[in-house]
Coordinates of C-alpha atoms in Angstrom, one line a residue:
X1 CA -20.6 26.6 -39.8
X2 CA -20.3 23.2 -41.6
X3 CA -16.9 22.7 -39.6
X4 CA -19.3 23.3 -35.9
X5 CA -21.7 21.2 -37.3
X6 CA -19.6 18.5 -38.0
X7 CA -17.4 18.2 -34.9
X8 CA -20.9 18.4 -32.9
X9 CA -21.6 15.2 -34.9
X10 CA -18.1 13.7 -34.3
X11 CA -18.6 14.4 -30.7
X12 CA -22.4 12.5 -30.4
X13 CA -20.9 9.9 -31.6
X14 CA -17.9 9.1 -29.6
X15 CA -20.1 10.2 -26.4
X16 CA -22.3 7.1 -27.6
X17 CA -20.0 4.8 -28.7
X18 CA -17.8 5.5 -25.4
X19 CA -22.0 4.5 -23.5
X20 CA -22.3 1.5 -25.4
X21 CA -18.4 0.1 -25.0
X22 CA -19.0 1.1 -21.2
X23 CA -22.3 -0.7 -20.6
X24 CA -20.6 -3.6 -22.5
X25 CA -17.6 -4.2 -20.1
X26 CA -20.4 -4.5 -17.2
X27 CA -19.7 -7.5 -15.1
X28 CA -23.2 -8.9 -14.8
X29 CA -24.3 -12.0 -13.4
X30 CA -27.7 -13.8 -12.8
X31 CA -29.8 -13.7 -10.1
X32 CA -29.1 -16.4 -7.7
X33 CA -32.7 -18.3 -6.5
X34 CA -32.6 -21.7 -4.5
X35 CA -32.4 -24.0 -7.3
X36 CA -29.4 -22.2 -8.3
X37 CA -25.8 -24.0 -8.6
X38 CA -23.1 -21.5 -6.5
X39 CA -19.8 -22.2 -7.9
X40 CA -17.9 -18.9 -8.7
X41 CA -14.9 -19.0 -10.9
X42 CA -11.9 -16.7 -10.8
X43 CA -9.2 -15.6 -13.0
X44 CA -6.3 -14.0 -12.6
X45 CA -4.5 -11.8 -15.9
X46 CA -2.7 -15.3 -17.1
X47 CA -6.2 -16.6 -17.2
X48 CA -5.3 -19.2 -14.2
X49 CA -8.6 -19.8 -12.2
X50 CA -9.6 -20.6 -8.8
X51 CA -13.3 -22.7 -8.1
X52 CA -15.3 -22.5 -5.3
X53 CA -18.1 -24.4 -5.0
X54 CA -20.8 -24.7 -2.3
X55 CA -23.2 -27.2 -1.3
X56 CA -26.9 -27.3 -0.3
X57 CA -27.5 -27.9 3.2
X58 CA -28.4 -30.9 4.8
X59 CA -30.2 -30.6 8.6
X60 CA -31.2 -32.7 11.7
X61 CA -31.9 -32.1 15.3
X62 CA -29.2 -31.4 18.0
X63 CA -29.7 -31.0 22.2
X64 CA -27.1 -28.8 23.4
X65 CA -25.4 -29.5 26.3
X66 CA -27.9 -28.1 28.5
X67 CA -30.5 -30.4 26.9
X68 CA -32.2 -27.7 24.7
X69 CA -33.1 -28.6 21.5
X70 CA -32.3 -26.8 18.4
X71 CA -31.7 -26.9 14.7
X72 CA -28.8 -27.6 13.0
X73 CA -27.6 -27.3 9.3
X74 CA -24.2 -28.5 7.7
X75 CA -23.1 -26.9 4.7
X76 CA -19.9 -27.3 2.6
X77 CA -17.4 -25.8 0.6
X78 CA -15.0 -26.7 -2.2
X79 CA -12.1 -24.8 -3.3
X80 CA -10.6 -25.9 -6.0
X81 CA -6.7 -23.6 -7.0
X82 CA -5.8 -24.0 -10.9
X83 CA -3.1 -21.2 -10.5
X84 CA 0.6 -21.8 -10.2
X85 CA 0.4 -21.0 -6.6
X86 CA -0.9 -21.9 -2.9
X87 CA -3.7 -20.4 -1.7
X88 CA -3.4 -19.4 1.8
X89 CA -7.3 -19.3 3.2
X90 CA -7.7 -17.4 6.6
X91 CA -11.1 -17.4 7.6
X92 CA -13.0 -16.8 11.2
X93 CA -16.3 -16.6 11.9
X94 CA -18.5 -14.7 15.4
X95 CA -19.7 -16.7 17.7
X96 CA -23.6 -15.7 16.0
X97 CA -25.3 -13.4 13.2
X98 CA -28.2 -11.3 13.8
X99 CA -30.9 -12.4 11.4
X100 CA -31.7 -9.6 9.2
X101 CA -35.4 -9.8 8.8
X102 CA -35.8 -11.4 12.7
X103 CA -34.6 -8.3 14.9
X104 CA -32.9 -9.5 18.4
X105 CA -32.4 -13.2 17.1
X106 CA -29.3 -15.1 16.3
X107 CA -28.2 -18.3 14.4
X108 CA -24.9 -19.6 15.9
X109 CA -22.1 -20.4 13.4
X110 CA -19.2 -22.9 13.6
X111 CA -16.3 -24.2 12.0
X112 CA -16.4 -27.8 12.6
X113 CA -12.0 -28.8 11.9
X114 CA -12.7 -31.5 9.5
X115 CA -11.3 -30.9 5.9
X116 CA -14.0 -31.1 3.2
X117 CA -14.3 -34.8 1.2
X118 CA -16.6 -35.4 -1.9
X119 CA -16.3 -39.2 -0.9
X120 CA -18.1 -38.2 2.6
X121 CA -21.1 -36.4 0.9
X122 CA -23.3 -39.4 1.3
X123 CA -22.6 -40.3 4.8
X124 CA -24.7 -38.8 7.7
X125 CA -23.2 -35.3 8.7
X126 CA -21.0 -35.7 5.5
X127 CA -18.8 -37.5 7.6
X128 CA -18.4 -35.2 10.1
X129 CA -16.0 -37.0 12.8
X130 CA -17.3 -36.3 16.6
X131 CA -20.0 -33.4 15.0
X132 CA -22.1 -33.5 18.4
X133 CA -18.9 -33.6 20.7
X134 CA -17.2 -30.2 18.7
X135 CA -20.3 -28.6 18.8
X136 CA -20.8 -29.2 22.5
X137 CA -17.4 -27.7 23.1
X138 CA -17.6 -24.7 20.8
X139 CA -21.1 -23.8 21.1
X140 CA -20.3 -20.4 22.5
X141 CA -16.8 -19.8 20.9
X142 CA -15.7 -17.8 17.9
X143 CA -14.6 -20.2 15.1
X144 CA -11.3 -19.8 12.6
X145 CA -9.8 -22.1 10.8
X146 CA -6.2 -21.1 8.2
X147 CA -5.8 -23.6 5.4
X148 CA -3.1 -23.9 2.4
X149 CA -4.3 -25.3 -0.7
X150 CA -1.2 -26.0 -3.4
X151 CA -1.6 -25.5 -7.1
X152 CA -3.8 -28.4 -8.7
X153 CA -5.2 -29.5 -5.7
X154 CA -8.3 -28.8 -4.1
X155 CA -9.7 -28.6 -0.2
X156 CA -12.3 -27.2 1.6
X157 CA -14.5 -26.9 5.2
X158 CA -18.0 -26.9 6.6
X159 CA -20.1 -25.0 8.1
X160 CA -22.5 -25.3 11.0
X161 CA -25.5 -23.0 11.8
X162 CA -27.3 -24.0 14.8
X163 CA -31.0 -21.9 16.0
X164 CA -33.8 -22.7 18.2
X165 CA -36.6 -24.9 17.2
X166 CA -39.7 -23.1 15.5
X167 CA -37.5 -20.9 13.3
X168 CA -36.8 -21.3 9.9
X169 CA -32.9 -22.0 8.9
X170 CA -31.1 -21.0 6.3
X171 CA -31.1 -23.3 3.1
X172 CA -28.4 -22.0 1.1
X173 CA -25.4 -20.4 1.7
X174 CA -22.0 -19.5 -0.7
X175 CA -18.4 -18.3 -0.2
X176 CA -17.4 -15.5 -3.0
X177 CA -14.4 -13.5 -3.0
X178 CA -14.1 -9.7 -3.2
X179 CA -11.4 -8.6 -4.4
X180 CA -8.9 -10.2 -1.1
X181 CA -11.7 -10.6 1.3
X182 CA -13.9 -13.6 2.2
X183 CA -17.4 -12.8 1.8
X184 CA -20.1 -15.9 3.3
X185 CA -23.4 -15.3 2.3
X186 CA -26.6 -17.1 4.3
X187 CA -29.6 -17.1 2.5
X188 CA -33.1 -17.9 4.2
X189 CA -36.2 -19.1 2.0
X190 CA -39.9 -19.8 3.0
X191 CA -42.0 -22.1 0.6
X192 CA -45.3 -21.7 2.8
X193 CA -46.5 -18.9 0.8
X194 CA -47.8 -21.2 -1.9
X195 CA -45.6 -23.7 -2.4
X196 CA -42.5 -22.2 -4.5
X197 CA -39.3 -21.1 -2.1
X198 CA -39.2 -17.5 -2.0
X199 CA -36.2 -15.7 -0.7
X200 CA -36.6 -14.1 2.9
X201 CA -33.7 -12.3 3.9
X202 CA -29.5 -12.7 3.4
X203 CA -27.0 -12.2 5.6
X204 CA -23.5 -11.2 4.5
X205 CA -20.3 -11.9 6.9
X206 CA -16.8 -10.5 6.0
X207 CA -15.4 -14.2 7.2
X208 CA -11.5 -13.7 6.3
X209 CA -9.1 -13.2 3.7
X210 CA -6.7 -15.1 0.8
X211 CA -3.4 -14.4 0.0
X212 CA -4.0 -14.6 -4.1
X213 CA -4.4 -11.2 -5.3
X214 CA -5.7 -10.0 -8.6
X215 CA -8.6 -12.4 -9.3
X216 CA -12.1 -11.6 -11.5
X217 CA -14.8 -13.5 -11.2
X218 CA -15.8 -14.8 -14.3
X219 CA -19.2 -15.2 -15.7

């Protein structure tokens, strides 16, 4: 009896032990808001990491080349590849996104082919060159854009997300990685509901892929 009674112990005990070691090894990671700073790290096993870091967005008005008015946001993005080798970045985006809480309306999306410099940041567009004359010419295509990064160096892109007047645009957006894929994620907030910017809806696109394999993100 004292031998049952004893491996019923043993067994409580690794069941909780095994719960708590479990619960520990959790990836968790805070709850992004609109102040928030999104720059994801990664690591691979050698503990070599890649940084991606994403800006806020910066907007003004654009007529399209029918002389309609509309929105327009810039955003960009940083990569920065600490491993010991290149990072091939494939990434393509649809023409639009449906907006998920705004049934039957869509925000375009482009790739303007300008490569992402700090040194722009302050300039109007970030430096954009010929903004209004890409986006005149790609309005209604789908945009891609395949870019190498080499070890110790860093690169990156922007974005553009054009919609009609009257709507309200996304503020911040932020590319992750899962796993191989490209994940870019548009978030919308509305600060006319007394004052603070509360989040409205997100939209995820599955925007392309990276050739590094192996990487965690770290917390």
């Amino acid at each position: 009896m004292k031998t049952i009674i004893l491996l019923l112990i043993m067994a409580t005990t690794g069941l909780f032990s095994f719960g708590q070691n479990s619960k520990s090894t959790q990836d968790t990671f805070e709850i992004e808001t609109v102040s928030s700073i999104r720059k994801y790290e990664y690591a691979d096993s050698l503990g070599q990491r890649l940084i991606i870091q994403n800006s806020w967005s910066r907007g003004i008005q654009y007529v399209d080349p029918n002389g309609k008015k509309k929105n327009k946001v810039l955003f960009w993005t940083r990569i920065t590849n600490e491993t010991e080798n290149p990072l091939e970045l494939n990434i393509a985006f649809p023409v639009e996104y449906e907006v998920p809480s705004l049934p039957g309306k869509y925000f375009k999306i482009l790739l303007p082919p300008d490569t992402m410099a700090l040194a722009k940041e302050p300039l109007p567009d970030y430096g954009i060159t010929d903004l209004k004359s890409f986006l005149d010419n790609n309005i209604d295509k789908p945009s891609s854009l395949k870019r190498t990064i080499n070890p110790k160096e860093s690169g990156g892109f922007y974005v553009a997300i054009l919609f009609d007047e009257g709507a309200m645009g996304p503020i911040r957006t932020g590319l992750s990685i899962k796993g191989q894929n490209l994940v870019y994620r548009i978030s919308r907030y509305d600060g006319r509901r007394g004052g603070s910017l509360m989040l409205v809806d997100e939209k995820e696109i599955n925007c392309g892929s990276i050739n590094l394999k192996n990487l965690l993100r770290q917390k």
